[in-house]
């Protein structure tokens, strides 16, 4: 894929036409949860939204974002690297279709990927052209809508993060709300009613062309095995617009929870409500389930929802202790997923070099450490570093295979002759020998760092 990024302003003859500072977590002591300031613009001001979508600066920003996100080709096979050349030739006609309300999106490509906790997640991959147009629409709508969303909503919003959501939940627990109503919406992205969603969009957008375009994206259909199936409900995950539309749907839930005075955190379709007792939690669970079914026409997944102590549930990969100083822990499921990924890399065929294994692990460990370094259990991160090093030493020992080869390799790496000879003849397995003194000499922590292996403990946030 071509990843060159020349100056965007010179690339396209577009017709005329990052994240900010994170919000502070409110001081909740002795106060009731506040309702977000939801000032909305008049519909009149949105009558020419399509011109804003097609404005040069907005399109330049959208193209830059699509390039940064990269991603797989859609049903037409066109890559991100080919998008600029296509737009140079075809943009005037596409722009005309957008402005007169006749543009027709292509069907999305269905892709199924495994979920961390088991099962499969279905993604709909739009063509790169449709990702570009959706991104341009997203930028216009998000600027108008985001300030009207709840202060308790953290998913897919500029200047907001999963860490902020976890920190707010931790604050609730610290104040004595030591039971959580953990709500999981069943197949949320597949079940959203298009008519109800478009009704909510129409309350905020007067431009009929933009309304037709959003409806067309919802109804674009899905291609599988060469056949196109209609999409009668849902907002397929994979397109830039889907997260914003999901926040619009669930804003109705946020408003209701605020009206009731609940302390809650929502990140996309994950919603946790914090209460003082199990009895209160059961009452809230049943009441909110009824609201979701009746008003949103959605269903709570009973198998994945529960009223429990915070340390028994996970929120965005973390679990929370309770008491006077509740700490953020890495959830057991996240730890098991981490180990499963590392095992996949270190178990591979003997022909894979140590350098290649380290290279494959490095990007994953860096991103994982930056996210889960938000935990408050540094000893767990240090243990994971040691475990990864042991996995790599074990893999290297297996790769040497014969006693003679093992002796030669140990000597080359600075192990004394007597110790190398004893080690080469050892009958113990690779996992046990992975923590031996001689393998610690042959492949030290410093050597692994020099090869480019990151430390997850070093990325802990203080």
Short mmCIF file of C-alpha atoms in Angstrom, two decimals:
data_model
loop_
_atom_site.label_atom_id
_atom_site.label_comp_id
_atom_site.label_asym_id
_atom_site.label_seq_id
_atom_site.Cartn_x
_atom_site.Cartn_y
_atom_site.Cartn_z
CA UNK A 1 0.00 0.00 0.00
CA UNK A 2 1.29 3.44 -0.87
CA UNK A 3 1.79 5.33 2.38
CA UNK A 4 3.27 8.49 0.91
CA UNK A 5 1.60 11.63 2.14
CA UNK A 6 2.27 14.61 -0.17
CA UNK A 7 0.88 18.02 0.50
CA UNK A 8 -2.90 17.66 0.50
CA UNK A 9 -3.63 21.19 -0.59
CA UNK A 10 -1.90 20.63 -3.92
CA UNK A 11 -3.41 17.22 -4.57
CA UNK A 12 -7.09 17.79 -5.12
CA UNK A 13 -9.13 20.41 -6.92
CA UNK A 14 -11.80 20.51 -4.21
CA UNK A 15 -14.57 22.93 -5.02
CA UNK A 16 -15.17 25.93 -2.78
CA UNK A 17 -17.23 25.52 -0.42
CA UNK A 18 -6.73 16.03 17.53
CA UNK A 19 -7.95 15.90 20.57
CA UNK A 20 -8.42 18.79 22.99
CA UNK A 21 -7.68 19.02 26.69
CA UNK A 22 -9.44 16.25 28.62
CA UNK A 23 -12.39 17.35 30.73
CA UNK A 24 -11.84 17.37 34.45
CA UNK A 25 -13.61 14.80 36.57
CA UNK A 26 -16.19 16.64 38.66
CA UNK A 27 -16.00 16.82 42.42
CA UNK A 28 -18.86 14.55 43.37
CA UNK A 29 -18.72 14.78 47.15
CA UNK A 30 -22.11 15.75 48.49
CA UNK A 31 -23.56 16.65 45.12
CA UNK A 32 -26.13 15.19 42.80
CA UNK A 33 -25.03 14.32 39.26
CA UNK A 34 -25.47 17.27 36.96
CA UNK A 35 -27.21 17.28 33.62
CA UNK A 36 -25.05 18.25 30.63
CA UNK A 37 -25.43 21.69 29.12
CA UNK A 38 -27.27 20.68 25.98
CA UNK A 39 -27.72 23.89 24.09
CA UNK A 40 -28.66 23.05 20.51
CA UNK A 41 -28.51 25.14 17.40
CA UNK A 42 -31.64 26.00 15.50
CA UNK A 43 -32.52 23.77 12.56
CA UNK A 44 -32.22 26.80 10.32
CA UNK A 45 -28.48 26.93 10.93
CA UNK A 46 -28.13 23.36 9.58
CA UNK A 47 -30.05 23.92 6.32
CA UNK A 48 -26.84 24.02 4.26
CA UNK A 49 -24.84 21.36 6.10
CA UNK A 50 -23.87 19.63 2.86
CA UNK A 51 -21.95 22.71 1.77
CA UNK A 52 -20.02 22.47 5.05
CA UNK A 53 -19.29 18.81 4.34
CA UNK A 54 -17.91 19.69 0.90
CA UNK A 55 -15.86 22.69 2.08
CA UNK A 56 -12.18 22.52 1.10
CA UNK A 57 -10.74 22.64 4.64
CA UNK A 58 -13.16 20.00 5.89
CA UNK A 59 -12.26 17.67 2.99
CA UNK A 60 -8.53 18.16 3.52
CA UNK A 61 -8.92 17.20 7.16
CA UNK A 62 -11.05 14.16 6.24
CA UNK A 63 -8.50 12.93 3.71
CA UNK A 64 -5.70 13.28 6.24
CA UNK A 65 -7.67 11.30 8.83
CA UNK A 66 -8.52 8.48 6.40
CA UNK A 67 -4.84 8.20 5.49
CA UNK A 68 -3.81 8.07 9.13
CA UNK A 69 -6.37 5.37 9.92
CA UNK A 70 -5.40 3.34 6.84
CA UNK A 71 -7.61 0.24 6.91
CA UNK A 72 -8.53 -2.50 4.45
CA UNK A 73 -10.13 -2.00 1.03
CA UNK A 74 -13.89 -2.19 0.71
CA UNK A 75 -15.98 -4.01 -1.89
CA UNK A 76 -14.29 -2.18 -4.79
CA UNK A 77 -10.77 -3.27 -3.78
CA UNK A 78 -9.44 0.29 -3.81
CA UNK A 79 -6.75 1.02 -1.20
CA UNK A 80 -6.15 4.15 0.85
CA UNK A 81 -3.03 4.82 -1.22
CA UNK A 82 -5.14 4.95 -4.38
CA UNK A 83 -7.76 7.34 -2.99
CA UNK A 84 -6.03 10.62 -3.89
CA UNK A 85 -5.57 9.66 -7.51
CA UNK A 86 -9.20 8.57 -7.76
CA UNK A 87 -10.43 11.84 -6.25
CA UNK A 88 -8.33 13.93 -8.65
CA UNK A 89 -10.22 12.41 -11.54
CA UNK A 90 -13.70 11.89 -10.12
CA UNK A 91 -14.22 14.45 -7.31
CA UNK A 92 -16.13 17.10 -9.35
CA UNK A 93 -18.79 14.53 -10.28
CA UNK A 94 -18.95 13.10 -6.74
CA UNK A 95 -19.27 16.58 -5.27
CA UNK A 96 -22.12 17.38 -7.63
CA UNK A 97 -23.94 14.21 -6.56
CA UNK A 98 -23.49 15.10 -2.88
CA UNK A 99 -24.76 18.64 -3.39
CA UNK A 100 -27.83 17.58 -5.36
CA UNK A 101 -28.61 14.66 -3.03
CA UNK A 102 -28.15 11.80 -5.49
CA UNK A 103 -24.95 10.15 -4.23
CA UNK A 104 -25.27 6.36 -3.68
CA UNK A 105 -22.83 4.64 -1.31
CA UNK A 106 -21.39 1.23 -2.17
CA UNK A 107 -22.28 -1.83 -0.06
CA UNK A 108 -19.91 -2.55 2.82
CA UNK A 109 -17.66 -5.60 2.97
CA UNK A 110 -18.51 -7.97 5.83
CA UNK A 111 -15.57 -9.00 8.02
CA UNK A 112 -15.83 -11.15 11.16
CA UNK A 113 -13.14 -10.78 13.80
CA UNK A 114 -12.81 -12.63 17.12
CA UNK A 115 -13.86 -10.83 20.29
CA UNK A 116 -11.39 -10.80 23.21
CA UNK A 117 -13.89 -12.62 25.43
CA UNK A 118 -14.92 -15.16 22.80
CA UNK A 119 -17.33 -15.11 19.90
CA UNK A 120 -17.12 -13.03 16.75
CA UNK A 121 -17.68 -9.35 16.05
CA UNK A 122 -19.08 -8.41 12.65
CA UNK A 123 -17.58 -5.34 10.97
CA UNK A 124 -18.78 -3.60 7.83
CA UNK A 125 -15.84 -2.13 5.89
CA UNK A 126 -16.92 0.73 3.58
CA UNK A 127 -14.96 1.59 0.45
CA UNK A 128 -12.20 4.14 1.00
CA UNK A 129 -14.29 6.71 -0.90
CA UNK A 130 -17.21 6.18 1.45
CA UNK A 131 -14.90 6.30 4.47
CA UNK A 132 -13.65 9.64 3.18
CA UNK A 133 -17.18 11.03 2.72
CA UNK A 134 -18.36 9.64 6.09
CA UNK A 135 -15.35 11.23 7.78
CA UNK A 136 -16.21 14.60 6.21
CA UNK A 137 -19.81 14.26 7.44
CA UNK A 138 -18.62 13.17 10.89
CA UNK A 139 -16.46 16.26 11.32
CA UNK A 140 -19.35 18.60 10.58
CA UNK A 141 -21.86 16.80 12.80
CA UNK A 142 -19.48 16.15 15.66
CA UNK A 143 -18.61 19.84 15.96
CA UNK A 144 -22.32 20.60 16.39
CA UNK A 145 -23.45 17.61 18.45
CA UNK A 146 -20.65 16.72 20.81
CA UNK A 147 -21.19 19.58 23.26
CA UNK A 148 -24.82 18.48 23.66
CA UNK A 149 -23.94 14.95 24.82
CA UNK A 150 -23.79 13.86 28.45
CA UNK A 151 -20.82 14.52 30.70
CA UNK A 152 -21.07 10.83 31.63
CA UNK A 153 -20.46 9.66 28.04
CA UNK A 154 -16.81 8.97 27.15
CA UNK A 155 -16.74 6.73 24.08
CA UNK A 156 -15.57 8.04 20.70
CA UNK A 157 -15.65 11.69 21.67
CA UNK A 158 -12.93 14.31 21.12
CA UNK A 159 -10.92 15.01 24.26
CA UNK A 160 -12.40 12.05 26.13
CA UNK A 161 -10.91 8.66 26.84
CA UNK A 162 -11.44 5.27 28.40
CA UNK A 163 -9.05 6.24 31.20
CA UNK A 164 -11.26 9.17 32.15
CA UNK A 165 -14.29 6.87 32.26
CA UNK A 166 -12.48 4.42 34.55
CA UNK A 167 -11.27 7.27 36.79
CA UNK A 168 -14.82 8.59 37.20
CA UNK A 169 -16.09 5.11 38.08
CA UNK A 170 -13.28 4.83 40.63
CA UNK A 171 -14.39 8.13 42.16
CA UNK A 172 -17.94 6.82 42.57
CA UNK A 173 -16.65 3.72 44.36
CA UNK A 174 -14.47 5.87 46.61
CA UNK A 175 -17.59 7.82 47.65
CA UNK A 176 -19.32 4.64 48.78
CA UNK A 177 -21.22 3.54 45.67
CA UNK A 178 -19.82 0.04 46.02
CA UNK A 179 -22.28 -1.88 43.86
CA UNK A 180 -22.35 -1.64 40.09
CA UNK A 181 -25.21 -2.24 37.68
CA UNK A 182 -23.24 -3.47 34.67
CA UNK A 183 -25.39 -3.24 31.52
CA UNK A 184 -24.47 -4.87 28.23
CA UNK A 185 -26.73 -4.17 25.25
CA UNK A 186 -27.37 -7.25 23.12
CA UNK A 187 -25.99 -6.81 19.59
CA UNK A 188 -26.45 -3.06 19.90
CA UNK A 189 -24.81 -2.10 16.59
CA UNK A 190 -26.94 -4.69 14.76
CA UNK A 191 -30.28 -3.78 16.37
CA UNK A 192 -30.59 0.00 16.09
CA UNK A 193 -33.91 0.90 14.44
CA UNK A 194 -33.24 3.04 11.37
CA UNK A 195 -36.48 5.01 11.55
CA UNK A 196 -35.98 5.96 15.22
CA UNK A 197 -32.36 6.89 14.53
CA UNK A 198 -33.22 9.04 11.53
CA UNK A 199 -35.95 10.70 13.57
CA UNK A 200 -33.33 11.78 16.10
CA UNK A 201 -30.97 12.95 13.36
CA UNK A 202 -33.79 14.98 11.78
CA UNK A 203 -34.30 16.79 15.09
CA UNK A 204 -30.77 18.19 14.66
CA UNK A 205 -30.30 18.45 10.87
CA UNK A 206 -32.54 20.35 8.47
CA UNK A 207 -30.55 19.68 5.28
CA UNK A 208 -32.60 17.05 3.39
CA UNK A 209 -29.58 16.09 1.27
CA UNK A 210 -27.55 15.18 4.34
CA UNK A 211 -30.47 13.26 5.83
CA UNK A 212 -30.80 11.27 2.58
CA UNK A 213 -27.05 10.57 2.60
CA UNK A 214 -27.06 9.26 6.18
CA UNK A 215 -30.10 7.11 5.42
CA UNK A 216 -28.31 5.80 2.32
CA UNK A 217 -25.30 4.78 4.43
CA UNK A 218 -27.57 2.94 6.86
CA UNK A 219 -29.28 1.12 3.99
CA UNK A 220 -26.21 0.55 1.79
CA UNK A 221 -26.28 -3.22 2.26
CA UNK A 222 -23.60 -5.79 3.00
CA UNK A 223 -21.64 -7.85 0.49
CA UNK A 224 -20.70 -11.43 1.43
CA UNK A 225 -19.46 -14.06 -1.01
CA UNK A 226 -20.31 -11.77 -3.91
CA UNK A 227 -23.94 -11.30 -2.86
CA UNK A 228 -25.39 -8.03 -1.52
CA UNK A 229 -27.89 -8.25 1.33
CA UNK A 230 -30.00 -5.26 2.47
CA UNK A 231 -29.44 -3.75 5.93
CA UNK A 232 -32.83 -3.08 7.49
CA UNK A 233 -31.55 -2.19 10.96
CA UNK A 234 -28.28 -1.50 12.76
CA UNK A 235 -25.29 0.79 12.28
CA UNK A 236 -22.49 -1.48 10.99
CA UNK A 237 -19.27 -1.13 12.97
CA UNK A 238 -16.36 -0.13 10.75
CA UNK A 239 -17.42 3.21 9.28
CA UNK A 240 -16.43 6.60 10.73
CA UNK A 241 -20.07 7.66 11.29
CA UNK A 242 -21.13 4.62 13.32
CA UNK A 243 -19.74 5.74 16.73
CA UNK A 244 -21.35 9.19 16.48
CA UNK A 245 -24.72 7.72 15.52
CA UNK A 246 -24.49 5.23 18.39
CA UNK A 247 -23.84 8.08 20.83
CA UNK A 248 -26.89 9.87 19.44
CA UNK A 249 -29.08 6.81 20.03
CA UNK A 250 -27.78 6.26 23.56
CA UNK A 251 -27.95 9.94 24.47
CA UNK A 252 -31.61 9.21 25.23
CA UNK A 253 -30.48 6.69 27.85
CA UNK A 254 -28.01 9.20 29.29
CA UNK A 255 -30.72 11.82 29.64
CA UNK A 256 -32.99 9.36 31.46
CA UNK A 257 -30.25 8.25 33.86
CA UNK A 258 -29.40 11.89 34.61
CA UNK A 259 -33.09 12.70 35.15
CA UNK A 260 -33.22 9.91 37.73
CA UNK A 261 -30.10 11.23 39.48
CA UNK A 262 -27.94 8.14 38.88
CA UNK A 263 -24.17 8.08 39.04
CA UNK A 264 -23.04 6.33 35.90
CA UNK A 265 -20.39 5.99 33.23
CA UNK A 266 -21.07 5.09 29.61
CA UNK A 267 -18.52 4.19 26.96
CA UNK A 268 -20.27 3.35 23.66
CA UNK A 269 -22.69 0.52 24.46
CA UNK A 270 -21.10 -0.31 27.84
CA UNK A 271 -22.93 1.38 30.72
CA UNK A 272 -22.15 1.06 34.44
CA UNK A 273 -24.42 2.59 37.10
CA UNK A 274 -23.04 2.86 40.66
CA UNK A 275 -25.31 2.46 43.71
CA UNK A 276 -24.87 1.96 47.46
CA UNK A 277 -26.53 -1.44 47.95
CA UNK A 278 -27.27 -4.67 46.12
CA UNK A 279 -31.00 -4.15 46.66
CA UNK A 280 -30.84 -0.72 45.02
CA UNK A 281 -28.83 -2.24 42.18
CA UNK A 282 -31.43 -4.92 41.47
CA UNK A 283 -34.18 -2.29 41.46
CA UNK A 284 -32.21 -0.06 39.08
CA UNK A 285 -31.38 -2.98 36.80
CA UNK A 286 -35.02 -3.94 36.28
CA UNK A 287 -36.17 -0.34 35.82
CA UNK A 288 -33.46 0.55 33.29
CA UNK A 289 -34.02 -2.69 31.35
CA UNK A 290 -37.68 -1.75 30.96
CA UNK A 291 -36.75 1.73 29.74
CA UNK A 292 -34.26 0.36 27.19
CA UNK A 293 -36.78 -2.15 25.85
CA UNK A 294 -39.73 0.26 25.72
CA UNK A 295 -38.11 3.53 24.67
CA UNK A 296 -34.99 2.48 22.74
CA UNK A 297 -36.41 -0.78 21.34
CA UNK A 298 -33.20 -2.52 22.39
CA UNK A 299 -32.48 -5.48 24.64
CA UNK A 300 -30.13 -5.94 27.57
CA UNK A 301 -27.99 -9.08 27.35
CA UNK A 302 -28.86 -10.84 30.62
CA UNK A 303 -25.95 -13.28 30.31
CA UNK A 304 -23.39 -10.45 30.24
CA UNK A 305 -25.14 -8.01 32.61
CA UNK A 306 -25.16 -8.19 36.40
CA UNK A 307 -25.42 -6.39 39.71
CA UNK A 308 -22.14 -7.03 41.52
CA UNK A 309 -19.20 -5.58 43.39
CA UNK A 310 -16.91 -3.49 41.15
CA UNK A 311 -13.98 -5.89 41.58
CA UNK A 312 -16.12 -8.70 40.17
CA UNK A 313 -16.83 -6.88 36.90
CA UNK A 314 -14.64 -5.27 34.26
CA UNK A 315 -14.90 -1.78 32.84
CA UNK A 316 -12.86 -1.14 29.69
CA UNK A 317 -10.31 -3.77 30.70
CA UNK A 318 -10.05 -2.71 34.36
CA UNK A 319 -11.66 -3.82 37.59
CA UNK A 320 -11.98 -1.66 40.69
CA UNK A 321 -11.39 -2.41 44.32
CA UNK A 322 -13.64 -0.83 46.93
CA UNK A 323 -13.23 0.73 50.33
CA UNK A 324 -11.46 3.89 51.43
CA UNK A 325 -8.77 3.62 48.71
CA UNK A 326 -10.16 1.63 45.76
CA UNK A 327 -7.44 0.83 43.23
CA UNK A 328 -7.54 0.23 39.51
CA UNK A 329 -6.62 -3.35 38.64
CA UNK A 330 -6.15 -4.99 35.26
CA UNK A 331 -9.16 -7.26 34.77
CA UNK A 332 -8.39 -11.01 34.67
CA UNK A 333 -9.83 -11.26 31.16
CA UNK A 334 -7.40 -8.59 29.94
CA UNK A 335 -4.46 -10.40 31.53
CA UNK A 336 -5.44 -13.69 29.91
CA UNK A 337 -5.82 -12.00 26.52
CA UNK A 338 -2.33 -10.51 26.92
CA UNK A 339 -0.80 -13.90 27.69
CA UNK A 340 -2.66 -15.56 24.84
CA UNK A 341 -1.25 -13.03 22.37
CA UNK A 342 2.32 -13.42 23.67
CA UNK A 343 2.03 -17.22 23.54
CA UNK A 344 0.95 -17.02 19.89
CA UNK A 345 4.17 -15.21 18.98
CA UNK A 346 6.56 -17.25 21.12
CA UNK A 347 5.12 -20.67 20.16
CA UNK A 348 5.73 -20.35 16.44
CA UNK A 349 7.98 -22.56 14.33
CA UNK A 350 11.66 -22.83 15.21
CA UNK A 351 12.67 -21.05 12.02
CA UNK A 352 11.48 -17.68 13.37
CA UNK A 353 14.47 -15.69 14.64
CA UNK A 354 14.60 -14.07 18.05
CA UNK A 355 14.81 -10.66 16.42
CA UNK A 356 11.62 -11.33 14.45
CA UNK A 357 9.76 -12.48 17.56
CA UNK A 358 10.81 -9.35 19.43
CA UNK A 359 9.73 -7.17 16.50
CA UNK A 360 6.30 -8.81 16.43
CA UNK A 361 5.87 -8.36 20.16
CA UNK A 362 7.20 -4.80 20.39
CA UNK A 363 4.26 -2.91 18.90
CA UNK A 364 1.72 -4.92 20.87
CA UNK A 365 3.58 -4.51 24.17
CA UNK A 366 4.03 -0.79 23.65
CA UNK A 367 0.35 -0.12 23.00
CA UNK A 368 -0.76 -2.50 25.74
CA UNK A 369 1.60 -0.93 28.28
CA UNK A 370 0.50 2.59 27.43
CA UNK A 371 -3.15 1.65 28.00
CA UNK A 372 -2.90 -0.68 30.99
CA UNK A 373 -0.12 1.36 32.59
CA UNK A 374 -3.11 3.26 33.99
CA UNK A 375 -3.49 0.48 36.57
CA UNK A 376 -2.39 1.03 40.18
CA UNK A 377 -0.73 -2.35 40.63
CA UNK A 378 2.85 -1.93 39.33
CA UNK A 379 3.91 -5.32 40.68
CA UNK A 380 1.56 -6.99 38.18
CA UNK A 381 3.25 -5.15 35.30
CA UNK A 382 6.69 -6.17 36.53
CA UNK A 383 5.54 -9.79 36.73
CA UNK A 384 4.29 -9.58 33.14
CA UNK A 385 7.66 -8.25 31.98
CA UNK A 386 9.39 -11.20 33.67
CA UNK A 387 6.88 -13.62 32.17
CA UNK A 388 7.45 -12.27 28.63
CA UNK A 389 11.23 -12.54 29.06
CA UNK A 390 10.85 -16.13 30.25
CA UNK A 391 8.68 -16.95 27.22
CA UNK A 392 11.37 -15.61 24.87
CA UNK A 393 14.17 -17.48 26.66
CA UNK A 394 12.16 -20.69 26.50
CA UNK A 395 11.53 -20.18 22.78
CA UNK A 396 15.23 -19.60 22.17
CA UNK A 397 16.13 -22.77 24.09
CA UNK A 398 13.71 -24.82 21.97
CA UNK A 399 15.18 -23.31 18.83
CA UNK A 400 18.67 -24.58 19.67
CA UNK A 401 17.30 -28.17 19.71
CA UNK A 402 20.42 -30.33 20.25
CA UNK A 403 22.72 -30.53 23.25
CA UNK A 404 25.77 -29.63 21.14
CA UNK A 405 24.07 -26.58 19.64
CA UNK A 406 22.94 -25.48 23.10
CA UNK A 407 26.44 -25.73 24.50
CA UNK A 408 27.90 -23.72 21.60
CA UNK A 409 25.24 -21.01 21.84
CA UNK A 410 25.57 -20.67 25.61
CA UNK A 411 29.34 -20.30 25.36
CA UNK A 412 28.99 -17.66 22.62
CA UNK A 413 26.70 -15.72 24.94
CA UNK A 414 29.12 -15.65 27.88
CA UNK A 415 28.10 -18.68 29.97
CA UNK A 416 31.05 -20.42 31.70
CA UNK A 417 32.08 -23.80 30.20
CA UNK A 418 31.09 -25.93 33.19
CA UNK A 419 27.67 -24.29 33.52
CA UNK A 420 27.10 -24.46 29.75
CA UNK A 421 27.94 -28.17 29.70
CA UNK A 422 25.61 -28.93 32.61
CA UNK A 423 22.83 -26.90 31.05
CA UNK A 424 23.22 -28.50 27.60
CA UNK A 425 22.63 -31.94 29.11
CA UNK A 426 19.70 -30.91 31.29
CA UNK A 427 16.54 -32.99 31.04
CA UNK A 428 14.29 -30.18 32.23
CA UNK A 429 11.77 -28.60 29.86
CA UNK A 430 12.11 -25.22 28.10
CA UNK A 431 9.64 -23.42 30.40
CA UNK A 432 11.56 -24.35 33.55
CA UNK A 433 14.90 -23.53 31.95
CA UNK A 434 13.51 -20.19 30.77
CA UNK A 435 14.02 -18.83 34.30
CA UNK A 436 17.42 -20.47 34.87
CA UNK A 437 20.55 -18.52 35.72
CA UNK A 438 22.36 -19.53 32.52
CA UNK A 439 19.50 -18.39 30.26
CA UNK A 440 19.41 -15.13 32.19
CA UNK A 441 23.06 -14.69 31.21
CA UNK A 442 22.58 -15.85 27.61
CA UNK A 443 19.60 -13.56 27.04
CA UNK A 444 19.58 -10.84 29.67
CA UNK A 445 16.90 -8.21 30.23
CA UNK A 446 19.34 -5.60 28.91
CA UNK A 447 19.88 -7.59 25.72
CA UNK A 448 16.14 -7.88 25.14
CA UNK A 449 15.77 -4.14 25.65
CA UNK A 450 18.60 -3.54 23.16
CA UNK A 451 16.72 -5.67 20.63
CA UNK A 452 13.76 -3.29 20.99
CA UNK A 453 11.54 -5.17 23.45
CA UNK A 454 9.49 -2.60 25.44
CA UNK A 455 8.77 -2.92 29.14
CA UNK A 456 5.07 -2.70 30.04
CA UNK A 457 6.04 -1.68 33.60
CA UNK A 458 8.06 1.26 32.30
CA UNK A 459 4.87 2.71 30.78
CA UNK A 460 2.91 2.87 33.99
CA UNK A 461 1.21 6.24 34.52
CA UNK A 462 2.02 7.81 37.86
#
